[in-house]
Structures are given as structure tokens and as C-alpha cells.
mmCIF file with all atom_site columns, C-alpha atoms in Angstrom:
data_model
loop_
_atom_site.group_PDB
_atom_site.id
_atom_site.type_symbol
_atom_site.label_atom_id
_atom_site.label_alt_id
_atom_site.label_comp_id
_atom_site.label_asym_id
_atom_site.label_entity_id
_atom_site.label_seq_id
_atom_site.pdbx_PDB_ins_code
_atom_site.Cartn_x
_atom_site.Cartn_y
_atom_site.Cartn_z
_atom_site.occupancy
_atom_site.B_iso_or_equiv
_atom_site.pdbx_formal_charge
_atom_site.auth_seq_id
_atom_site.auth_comp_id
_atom_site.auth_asym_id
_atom_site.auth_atom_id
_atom_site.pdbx_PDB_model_num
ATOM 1   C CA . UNK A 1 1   ? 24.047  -18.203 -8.143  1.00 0.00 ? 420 UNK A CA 1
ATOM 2   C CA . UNK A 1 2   ? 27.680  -18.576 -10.140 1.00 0.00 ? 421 UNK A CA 1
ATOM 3   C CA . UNK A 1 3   ? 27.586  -21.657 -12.308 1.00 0.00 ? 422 UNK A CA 1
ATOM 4   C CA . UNK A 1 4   ? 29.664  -24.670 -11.021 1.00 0.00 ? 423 UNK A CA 1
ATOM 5   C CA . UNK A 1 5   ? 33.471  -25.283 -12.607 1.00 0.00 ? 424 UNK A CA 1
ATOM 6   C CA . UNK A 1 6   ? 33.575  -27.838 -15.103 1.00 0.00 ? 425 UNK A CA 1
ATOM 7   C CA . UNK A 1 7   ? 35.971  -30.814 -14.375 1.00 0.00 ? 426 UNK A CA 1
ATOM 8   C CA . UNK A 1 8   ? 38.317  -29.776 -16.792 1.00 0.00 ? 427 UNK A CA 1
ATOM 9   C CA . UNK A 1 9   ? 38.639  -26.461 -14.960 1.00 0.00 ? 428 UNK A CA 1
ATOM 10  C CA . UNK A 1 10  ? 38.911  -28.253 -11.857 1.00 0.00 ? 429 UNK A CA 1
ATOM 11  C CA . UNK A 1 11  ? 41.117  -30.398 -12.296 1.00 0.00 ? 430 UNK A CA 1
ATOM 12  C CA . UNK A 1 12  ? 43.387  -27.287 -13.870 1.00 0.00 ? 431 UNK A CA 1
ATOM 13  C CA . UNK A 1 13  ? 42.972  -25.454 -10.474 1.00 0.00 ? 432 UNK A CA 1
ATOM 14  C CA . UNK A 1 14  ? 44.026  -28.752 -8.866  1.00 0.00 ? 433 UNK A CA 1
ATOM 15  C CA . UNK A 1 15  ? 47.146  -29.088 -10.983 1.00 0.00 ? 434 UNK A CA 1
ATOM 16  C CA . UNK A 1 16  ? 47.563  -25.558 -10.435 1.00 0.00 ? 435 UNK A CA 1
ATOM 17  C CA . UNK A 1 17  ? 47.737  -25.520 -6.551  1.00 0.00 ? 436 UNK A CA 1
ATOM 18  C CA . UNK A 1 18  ? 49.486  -28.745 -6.461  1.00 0.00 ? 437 UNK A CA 1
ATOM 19  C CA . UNK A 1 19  ? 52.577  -27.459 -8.363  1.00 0.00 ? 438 UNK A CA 1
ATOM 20  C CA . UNK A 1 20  ? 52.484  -24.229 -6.632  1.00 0.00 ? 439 UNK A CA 1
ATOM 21  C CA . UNK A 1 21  ? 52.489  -25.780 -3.131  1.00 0.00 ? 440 UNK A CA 1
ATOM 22  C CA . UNK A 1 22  ? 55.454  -28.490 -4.451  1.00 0.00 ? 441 UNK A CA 1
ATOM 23  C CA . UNK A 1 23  ? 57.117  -25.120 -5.705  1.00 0.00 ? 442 UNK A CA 1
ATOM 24  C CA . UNK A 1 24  ? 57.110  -23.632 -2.005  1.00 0.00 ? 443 UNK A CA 1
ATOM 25  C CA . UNK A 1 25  ? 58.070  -26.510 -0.468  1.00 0.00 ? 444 UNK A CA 1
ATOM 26  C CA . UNK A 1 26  ? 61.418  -26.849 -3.313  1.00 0.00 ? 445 UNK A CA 1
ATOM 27  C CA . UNK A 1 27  ? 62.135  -23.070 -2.408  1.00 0.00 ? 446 UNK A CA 1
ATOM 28  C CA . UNK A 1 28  ? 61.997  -24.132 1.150   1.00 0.00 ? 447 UNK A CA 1
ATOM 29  C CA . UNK A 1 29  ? 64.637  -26.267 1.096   1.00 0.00 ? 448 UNK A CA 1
ATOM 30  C CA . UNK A 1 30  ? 66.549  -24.471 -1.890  1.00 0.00 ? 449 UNK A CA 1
ATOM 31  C CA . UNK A 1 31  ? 66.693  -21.259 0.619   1.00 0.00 ? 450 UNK A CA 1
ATOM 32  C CA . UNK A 1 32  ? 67.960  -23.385 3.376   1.00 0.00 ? 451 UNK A CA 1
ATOM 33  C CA . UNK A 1 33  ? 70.953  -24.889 1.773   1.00 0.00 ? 452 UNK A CA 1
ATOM 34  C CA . UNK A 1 34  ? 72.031  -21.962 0.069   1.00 0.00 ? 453 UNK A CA 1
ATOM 35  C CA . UNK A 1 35  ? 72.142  -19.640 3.530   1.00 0.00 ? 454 UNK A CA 1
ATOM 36  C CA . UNK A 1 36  ? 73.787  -22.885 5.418   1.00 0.00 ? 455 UNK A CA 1
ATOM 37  C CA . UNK A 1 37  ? 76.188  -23.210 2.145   1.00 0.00 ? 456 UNK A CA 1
ATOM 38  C CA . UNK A 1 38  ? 77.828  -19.448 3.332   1.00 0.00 ? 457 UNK A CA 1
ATOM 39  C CA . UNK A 1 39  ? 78.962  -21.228 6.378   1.00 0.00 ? 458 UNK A CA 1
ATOM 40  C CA . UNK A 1 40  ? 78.935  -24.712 5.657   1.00 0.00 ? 459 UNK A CA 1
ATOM 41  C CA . UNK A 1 41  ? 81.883  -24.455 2.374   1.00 0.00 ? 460 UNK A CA 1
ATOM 42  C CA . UNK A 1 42  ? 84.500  -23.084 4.987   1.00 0.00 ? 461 UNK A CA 1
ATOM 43  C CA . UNK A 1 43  ? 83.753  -25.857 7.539   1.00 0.00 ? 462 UNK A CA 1
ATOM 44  C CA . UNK A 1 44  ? 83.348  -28.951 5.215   1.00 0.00 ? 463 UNK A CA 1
ATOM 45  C CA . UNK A 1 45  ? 86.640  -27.730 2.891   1.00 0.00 ? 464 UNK A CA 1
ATOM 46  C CA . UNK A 1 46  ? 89.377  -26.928 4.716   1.00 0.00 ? 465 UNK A CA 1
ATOM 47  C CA . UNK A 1 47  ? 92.260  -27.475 2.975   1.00 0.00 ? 466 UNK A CA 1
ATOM 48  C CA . UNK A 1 48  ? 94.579  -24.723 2.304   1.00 0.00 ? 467 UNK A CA 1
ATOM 49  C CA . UNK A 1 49  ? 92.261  -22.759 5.052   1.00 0.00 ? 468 UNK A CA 1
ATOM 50  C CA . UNK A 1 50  ? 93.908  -21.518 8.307   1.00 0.00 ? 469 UNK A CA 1
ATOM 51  C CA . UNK A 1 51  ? 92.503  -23.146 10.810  1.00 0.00 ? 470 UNK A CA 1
ATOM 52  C CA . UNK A 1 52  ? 92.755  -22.677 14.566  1.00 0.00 ? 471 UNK A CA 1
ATOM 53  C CA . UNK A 1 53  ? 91.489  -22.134 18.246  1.00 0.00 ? 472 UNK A CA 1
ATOM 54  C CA . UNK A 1 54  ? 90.008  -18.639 18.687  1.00 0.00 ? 473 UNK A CA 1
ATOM 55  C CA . UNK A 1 55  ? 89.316  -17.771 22.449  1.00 0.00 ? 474 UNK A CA 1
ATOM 56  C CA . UNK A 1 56  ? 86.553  -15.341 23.567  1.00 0.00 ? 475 UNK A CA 1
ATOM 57  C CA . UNK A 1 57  ? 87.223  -12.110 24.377  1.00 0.00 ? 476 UNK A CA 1
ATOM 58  C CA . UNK A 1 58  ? 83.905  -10.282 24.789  1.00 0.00 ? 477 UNK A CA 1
ATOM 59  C CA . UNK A 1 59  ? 80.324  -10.477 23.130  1.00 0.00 ? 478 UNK A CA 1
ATOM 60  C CA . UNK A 1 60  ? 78.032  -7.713  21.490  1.00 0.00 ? 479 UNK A CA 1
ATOM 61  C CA . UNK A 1 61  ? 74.684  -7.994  20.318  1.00 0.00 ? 480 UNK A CA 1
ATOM 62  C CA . UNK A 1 62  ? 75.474  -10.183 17.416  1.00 0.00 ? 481 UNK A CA 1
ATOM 63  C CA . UNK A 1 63  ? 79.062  -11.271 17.618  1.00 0.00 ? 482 UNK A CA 1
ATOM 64  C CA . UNK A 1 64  ? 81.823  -12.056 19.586  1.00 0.00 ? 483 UNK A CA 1
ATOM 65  C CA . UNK A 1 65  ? 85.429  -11.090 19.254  1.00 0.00 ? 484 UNK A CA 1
ATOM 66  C CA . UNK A 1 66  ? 88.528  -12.543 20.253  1.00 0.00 ? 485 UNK A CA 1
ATOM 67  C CA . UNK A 1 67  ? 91.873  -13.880 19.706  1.00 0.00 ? 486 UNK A CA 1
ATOM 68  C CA . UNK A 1 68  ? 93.557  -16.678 16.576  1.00 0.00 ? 487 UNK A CA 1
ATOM 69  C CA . UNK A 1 69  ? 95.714  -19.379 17.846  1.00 0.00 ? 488 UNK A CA 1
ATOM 70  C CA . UNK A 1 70  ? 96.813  -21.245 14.420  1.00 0.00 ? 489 UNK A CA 1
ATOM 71  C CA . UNK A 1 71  ? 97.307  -24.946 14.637  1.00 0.00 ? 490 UNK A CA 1
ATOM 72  C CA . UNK A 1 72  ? 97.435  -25.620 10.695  1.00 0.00 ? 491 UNK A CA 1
ATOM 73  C CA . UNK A 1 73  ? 100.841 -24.782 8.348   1.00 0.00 ? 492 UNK A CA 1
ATOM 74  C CA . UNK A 1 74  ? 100.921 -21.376 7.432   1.00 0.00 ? 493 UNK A CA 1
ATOM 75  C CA . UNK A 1 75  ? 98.159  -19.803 9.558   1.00 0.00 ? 494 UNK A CA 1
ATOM 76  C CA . UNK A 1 76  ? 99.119  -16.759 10.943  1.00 0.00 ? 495 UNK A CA 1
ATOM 77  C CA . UNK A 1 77  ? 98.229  -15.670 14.692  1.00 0.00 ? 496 UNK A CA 1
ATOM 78  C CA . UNK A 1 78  ? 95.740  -12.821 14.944  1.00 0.00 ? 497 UNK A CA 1
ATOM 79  C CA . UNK A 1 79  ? 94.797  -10.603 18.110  1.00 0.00 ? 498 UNK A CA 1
ATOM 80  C CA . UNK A 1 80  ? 90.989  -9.588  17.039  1.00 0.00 ? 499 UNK A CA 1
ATOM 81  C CA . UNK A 1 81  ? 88.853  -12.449 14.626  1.00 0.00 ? 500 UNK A CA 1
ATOM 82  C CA . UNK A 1 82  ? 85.330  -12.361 14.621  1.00 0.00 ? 501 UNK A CA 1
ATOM 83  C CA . UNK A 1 83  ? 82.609  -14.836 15.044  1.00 0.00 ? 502 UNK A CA 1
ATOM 84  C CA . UNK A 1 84  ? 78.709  -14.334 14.507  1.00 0.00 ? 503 UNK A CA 1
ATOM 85  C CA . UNK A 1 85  ? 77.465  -14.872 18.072  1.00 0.00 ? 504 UNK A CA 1
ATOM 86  C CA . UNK A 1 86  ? 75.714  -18.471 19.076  1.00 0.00 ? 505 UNK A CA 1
ATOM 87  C CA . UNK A 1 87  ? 73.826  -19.610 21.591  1.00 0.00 ? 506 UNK A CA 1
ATOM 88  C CA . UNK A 1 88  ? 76.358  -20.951 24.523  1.00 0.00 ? 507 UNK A CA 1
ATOM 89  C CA . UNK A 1 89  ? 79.129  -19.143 23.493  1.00 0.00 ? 508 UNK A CA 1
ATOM 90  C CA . UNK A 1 90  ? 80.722  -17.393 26.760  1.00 0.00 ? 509 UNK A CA 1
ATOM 91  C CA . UNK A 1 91  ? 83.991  -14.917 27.280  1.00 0.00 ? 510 UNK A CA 1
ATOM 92  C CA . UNK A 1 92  ? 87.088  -17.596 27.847  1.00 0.00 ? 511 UNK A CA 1
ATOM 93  C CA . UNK A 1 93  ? 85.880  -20.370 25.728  1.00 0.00 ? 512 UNK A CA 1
ATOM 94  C CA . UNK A 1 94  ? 87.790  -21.764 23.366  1.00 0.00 ? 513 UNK A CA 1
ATOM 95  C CA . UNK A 1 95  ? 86.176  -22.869 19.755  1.00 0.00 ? 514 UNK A CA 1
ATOM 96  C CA . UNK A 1 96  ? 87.941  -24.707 16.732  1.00 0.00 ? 515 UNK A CA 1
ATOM 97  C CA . UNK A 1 97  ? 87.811  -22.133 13.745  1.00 0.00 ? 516 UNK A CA 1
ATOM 98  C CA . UNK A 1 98  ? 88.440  -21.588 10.491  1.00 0.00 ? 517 UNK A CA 1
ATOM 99  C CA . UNK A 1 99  ? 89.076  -18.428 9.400   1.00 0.00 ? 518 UNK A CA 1
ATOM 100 C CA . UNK A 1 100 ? 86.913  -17.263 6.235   1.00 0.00 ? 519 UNK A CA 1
ATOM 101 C CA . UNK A 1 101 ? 89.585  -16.311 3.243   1.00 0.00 ? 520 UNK A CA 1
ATOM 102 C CA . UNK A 1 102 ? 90.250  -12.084 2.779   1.00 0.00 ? 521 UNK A CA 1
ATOM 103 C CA . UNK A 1 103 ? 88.946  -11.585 6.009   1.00 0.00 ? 522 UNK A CA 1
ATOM 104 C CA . UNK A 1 104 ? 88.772  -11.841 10.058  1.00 0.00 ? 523 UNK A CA 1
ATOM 105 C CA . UNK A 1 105 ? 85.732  -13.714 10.295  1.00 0.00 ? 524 UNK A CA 1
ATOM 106 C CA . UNK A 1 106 ? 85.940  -17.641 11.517  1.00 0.00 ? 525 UNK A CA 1
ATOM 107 C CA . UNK A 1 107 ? 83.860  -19.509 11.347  1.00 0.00 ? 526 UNK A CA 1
ATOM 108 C CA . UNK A 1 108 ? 83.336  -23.364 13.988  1.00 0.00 ? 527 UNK A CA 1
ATOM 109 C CA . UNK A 1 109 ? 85.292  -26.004 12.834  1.00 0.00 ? 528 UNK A CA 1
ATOM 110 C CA . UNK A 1 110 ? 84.574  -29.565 13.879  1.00 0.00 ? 529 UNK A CA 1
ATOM 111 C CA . UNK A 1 111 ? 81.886  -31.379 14.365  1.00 0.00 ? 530 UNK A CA 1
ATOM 112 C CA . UNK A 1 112 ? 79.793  -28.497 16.579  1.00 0.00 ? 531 UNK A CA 1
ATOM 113 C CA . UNK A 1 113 ? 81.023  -26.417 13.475  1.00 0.00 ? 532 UNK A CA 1
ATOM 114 C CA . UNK A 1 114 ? 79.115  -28.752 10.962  1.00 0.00 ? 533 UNK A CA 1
ATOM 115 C CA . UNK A 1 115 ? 75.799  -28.774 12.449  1.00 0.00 ? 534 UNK A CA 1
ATOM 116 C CA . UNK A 1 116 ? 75.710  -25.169 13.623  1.00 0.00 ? 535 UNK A CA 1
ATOM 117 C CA . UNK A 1 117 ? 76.055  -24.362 9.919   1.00 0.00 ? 536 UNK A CA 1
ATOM 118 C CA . UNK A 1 118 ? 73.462  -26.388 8.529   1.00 0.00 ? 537 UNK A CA 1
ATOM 119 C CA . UNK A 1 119 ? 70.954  -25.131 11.354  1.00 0.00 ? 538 UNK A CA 1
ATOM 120 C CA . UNK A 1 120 ? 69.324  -23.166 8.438   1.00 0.00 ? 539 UNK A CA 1
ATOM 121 C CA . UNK A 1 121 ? 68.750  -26.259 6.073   1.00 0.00 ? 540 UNK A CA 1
ATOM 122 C CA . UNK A 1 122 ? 67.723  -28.125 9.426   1.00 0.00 ? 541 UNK A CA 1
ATOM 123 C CA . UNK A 1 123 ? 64.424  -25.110 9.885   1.00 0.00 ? 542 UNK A CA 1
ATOM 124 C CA . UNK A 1 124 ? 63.862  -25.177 6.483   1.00 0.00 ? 543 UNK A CA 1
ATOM 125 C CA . UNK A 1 125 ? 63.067  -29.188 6.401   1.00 0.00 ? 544 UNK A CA 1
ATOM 126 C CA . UNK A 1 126 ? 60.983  -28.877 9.168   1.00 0.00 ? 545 UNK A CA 1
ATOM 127 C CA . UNK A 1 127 ? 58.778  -25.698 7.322   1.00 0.00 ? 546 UNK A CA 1
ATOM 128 C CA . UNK A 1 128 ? 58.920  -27.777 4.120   1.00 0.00 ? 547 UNK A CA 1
ATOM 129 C CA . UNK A 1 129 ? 57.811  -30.928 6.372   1.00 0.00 ? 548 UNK A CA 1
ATOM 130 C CA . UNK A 1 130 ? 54.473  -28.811 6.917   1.00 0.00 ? 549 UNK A CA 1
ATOM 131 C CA . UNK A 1 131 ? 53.771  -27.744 3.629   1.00 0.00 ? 550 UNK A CA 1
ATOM 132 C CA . UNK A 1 132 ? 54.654  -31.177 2.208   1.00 0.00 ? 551 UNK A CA 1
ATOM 133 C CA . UNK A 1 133 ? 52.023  -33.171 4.465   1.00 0.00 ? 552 UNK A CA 1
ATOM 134 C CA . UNK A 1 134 ? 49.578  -30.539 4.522   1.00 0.00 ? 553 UNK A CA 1
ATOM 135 C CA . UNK A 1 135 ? 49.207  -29.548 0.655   1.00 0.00 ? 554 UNK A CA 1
ATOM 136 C CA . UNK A 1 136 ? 50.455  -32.096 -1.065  1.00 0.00 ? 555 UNK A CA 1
ATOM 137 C CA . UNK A 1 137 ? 49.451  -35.112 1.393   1.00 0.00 ? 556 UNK A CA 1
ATOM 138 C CA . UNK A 1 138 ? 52.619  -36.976 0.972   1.00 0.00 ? 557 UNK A CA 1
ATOM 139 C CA . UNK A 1 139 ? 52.926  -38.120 4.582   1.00 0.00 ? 558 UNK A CA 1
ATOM 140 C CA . UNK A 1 140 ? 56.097  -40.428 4.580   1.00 0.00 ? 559 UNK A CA 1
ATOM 141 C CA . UNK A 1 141 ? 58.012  -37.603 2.666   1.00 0.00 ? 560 UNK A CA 1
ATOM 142 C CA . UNK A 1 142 ? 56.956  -35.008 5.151   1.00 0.00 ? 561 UNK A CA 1
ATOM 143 C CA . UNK A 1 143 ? 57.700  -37.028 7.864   1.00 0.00 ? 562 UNK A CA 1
ATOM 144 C CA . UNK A 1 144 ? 61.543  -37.715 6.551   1.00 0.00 ? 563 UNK A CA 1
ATOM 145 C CA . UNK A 1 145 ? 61.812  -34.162 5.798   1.00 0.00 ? 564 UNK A CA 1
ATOM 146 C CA . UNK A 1 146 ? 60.955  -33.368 9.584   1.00 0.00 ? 565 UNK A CA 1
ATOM 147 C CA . UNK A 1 147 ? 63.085  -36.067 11.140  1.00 0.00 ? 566 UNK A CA 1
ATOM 148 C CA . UNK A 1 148 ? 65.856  -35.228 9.255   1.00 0.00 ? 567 UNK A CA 1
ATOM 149 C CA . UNK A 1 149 ? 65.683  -31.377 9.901   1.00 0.00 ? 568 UNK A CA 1
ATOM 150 C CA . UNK A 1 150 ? 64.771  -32.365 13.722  1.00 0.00 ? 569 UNK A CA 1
ATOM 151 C CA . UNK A 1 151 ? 68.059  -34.499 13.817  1.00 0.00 ? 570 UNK A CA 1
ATOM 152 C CA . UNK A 1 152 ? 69.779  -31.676 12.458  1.00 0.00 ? 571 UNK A CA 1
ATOM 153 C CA . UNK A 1 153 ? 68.690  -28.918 14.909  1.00 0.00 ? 572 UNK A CA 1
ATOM 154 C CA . UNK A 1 154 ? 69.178  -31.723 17.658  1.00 0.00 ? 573 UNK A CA 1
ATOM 155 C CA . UNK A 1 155 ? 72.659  -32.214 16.724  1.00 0.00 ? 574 UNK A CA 1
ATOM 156 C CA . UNK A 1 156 ? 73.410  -28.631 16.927  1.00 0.00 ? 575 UNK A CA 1
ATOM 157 C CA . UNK A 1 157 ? 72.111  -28.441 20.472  1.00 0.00 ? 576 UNK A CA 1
ATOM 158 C CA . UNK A 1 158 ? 74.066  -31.238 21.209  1.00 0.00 ? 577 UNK A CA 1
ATOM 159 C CA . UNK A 1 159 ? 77.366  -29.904 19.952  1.00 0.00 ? 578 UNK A CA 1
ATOM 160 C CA . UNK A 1 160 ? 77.396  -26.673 21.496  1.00 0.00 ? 579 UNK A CA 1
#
């Protein structure tokens, strides 16, 4: 029969977890604002940006192509931009854009634009929001985590 842990040992396997499960839930988050950052920079700094109306030509798998209608000075009109593919988007709509800088990808402008890039931060609070109430037992924080994540993803569905 093993011997039982001292307290001292205890209490350094306690320690131990603790940080590592505060550690998951910091990487969480960290990961979620750096993959909505790709997206987000373009639609929260637009200056000196072309920004525009694209219009849906036709959707593959994982993107949909169409054409650039500038509406800001010095944006140029393009026949074939890019956008990664969301859910809602059909041939013939019309979405603001901004156009991504050296390239043909836009990306949604606007308000829809905003929360549809920051979907990613949104799931991560609401993983975090699990591993914050479960292993660490702070139940307010998890609980703001969620609601704020939740209000995220909500406003997303709400602005498509």
C-alpha cells in the first residue's frame, strides 16, 4: 500500500494543477484574439484601406468570389475579390468590404464585419468559461467569460 503524500507535496501538486489549468484557460483566450486579430485589424482600421461593396458572384467550398465596387478615395474597381465563405452569404448579395492590402481578399466591413471577425475570440471565451469554473472554481469569472463570448457569437448571428 503506497505511503500517503505529505502536505507539502500536496499542496505542490495543488499549486501545480492550479497554474496549469489558469495557463490553458490564458492560451484559450490568447489563441482566440490572435486568429480574430487576422481579420479583425482590416475591419477596425480602415483608414487609407479601400473600402467598398463587393457583390456575389458564385460560392465554392470555402469561399466566394465576386465583383469590387469602391466607395472610398482612391479604391480601384476590381472584377474578381475574394471572400472566405460565411454562413448566409448567397450569389447577388451585396456586403461592405475592405479589401486586405497586396491582395484580392476583402474582408466585411461594418458592423456584421466586426462581430464576424471576432467569432473566434467569442468560442474561445466560452471554452475558457469551462475550464475557468470547472478547474479553477472561479464562478463569477467564468460566467463573464461565457456571457461575453455568448454576446459575441449572438451578435454575429444577428448581423448576418
Amino acid at each position: 500500500m503506497p505511503a500517503a503524500a505529505s502536505p507539502r507535496t500536496q499542496a505542490a501538486l495543488g499549486a501545480a494543477r492550479t497554474v496549469a489549468t489558469a495557463a490553458l484557460a490564458v492560451l484559450l483566450v490568447v489563441v482566440g484574439v490572435w486568429t480574430s486579430w487576422s481579420t479583425a485589424q482590416h475591419v477596425i482600421f480602415t483608414k487609407g484601406r479601400e473600402r467598398g461593396e463587393m457583390t456575389i458572384v458564385r460560392c465554392d467550398e470555402d469561399r466566394c468570389e465576386g465583383s469590387f465596387a469602391p466607395l472610398s478615395p482612391g479604391a480601384q474597381p476590381r472584377a474578381k475579390v475574394w471572400i472566405e465563405e460565411s454562413v448566409g452569404t448567397k450569389k447577388g448579395a451585396e456586403l461592405p468590404v475592405v479589401v486586405k492590402p497586396n491582395s484580392s481578399q476583402v474582408v466585411r466591413a461594418g458592423g456584421g464585419g466586426f462581430f464576424h471577425a471576432w467569432i473566434p475570440l467569442g468560442g474561445a471565451l466560452l471554452m475558457a468559461a469551462v475550464v475557468v469554473g470547472g478547474g479553477l472554481r472561479l464562478g463569477r469569472i467564468a460566467w463573464g467569460a461565457a456571457v461575453a463570448g455568448a454576446l459575441i457569437l449572438f451578435g454575429a448571428f444577428l448581423t448576418n
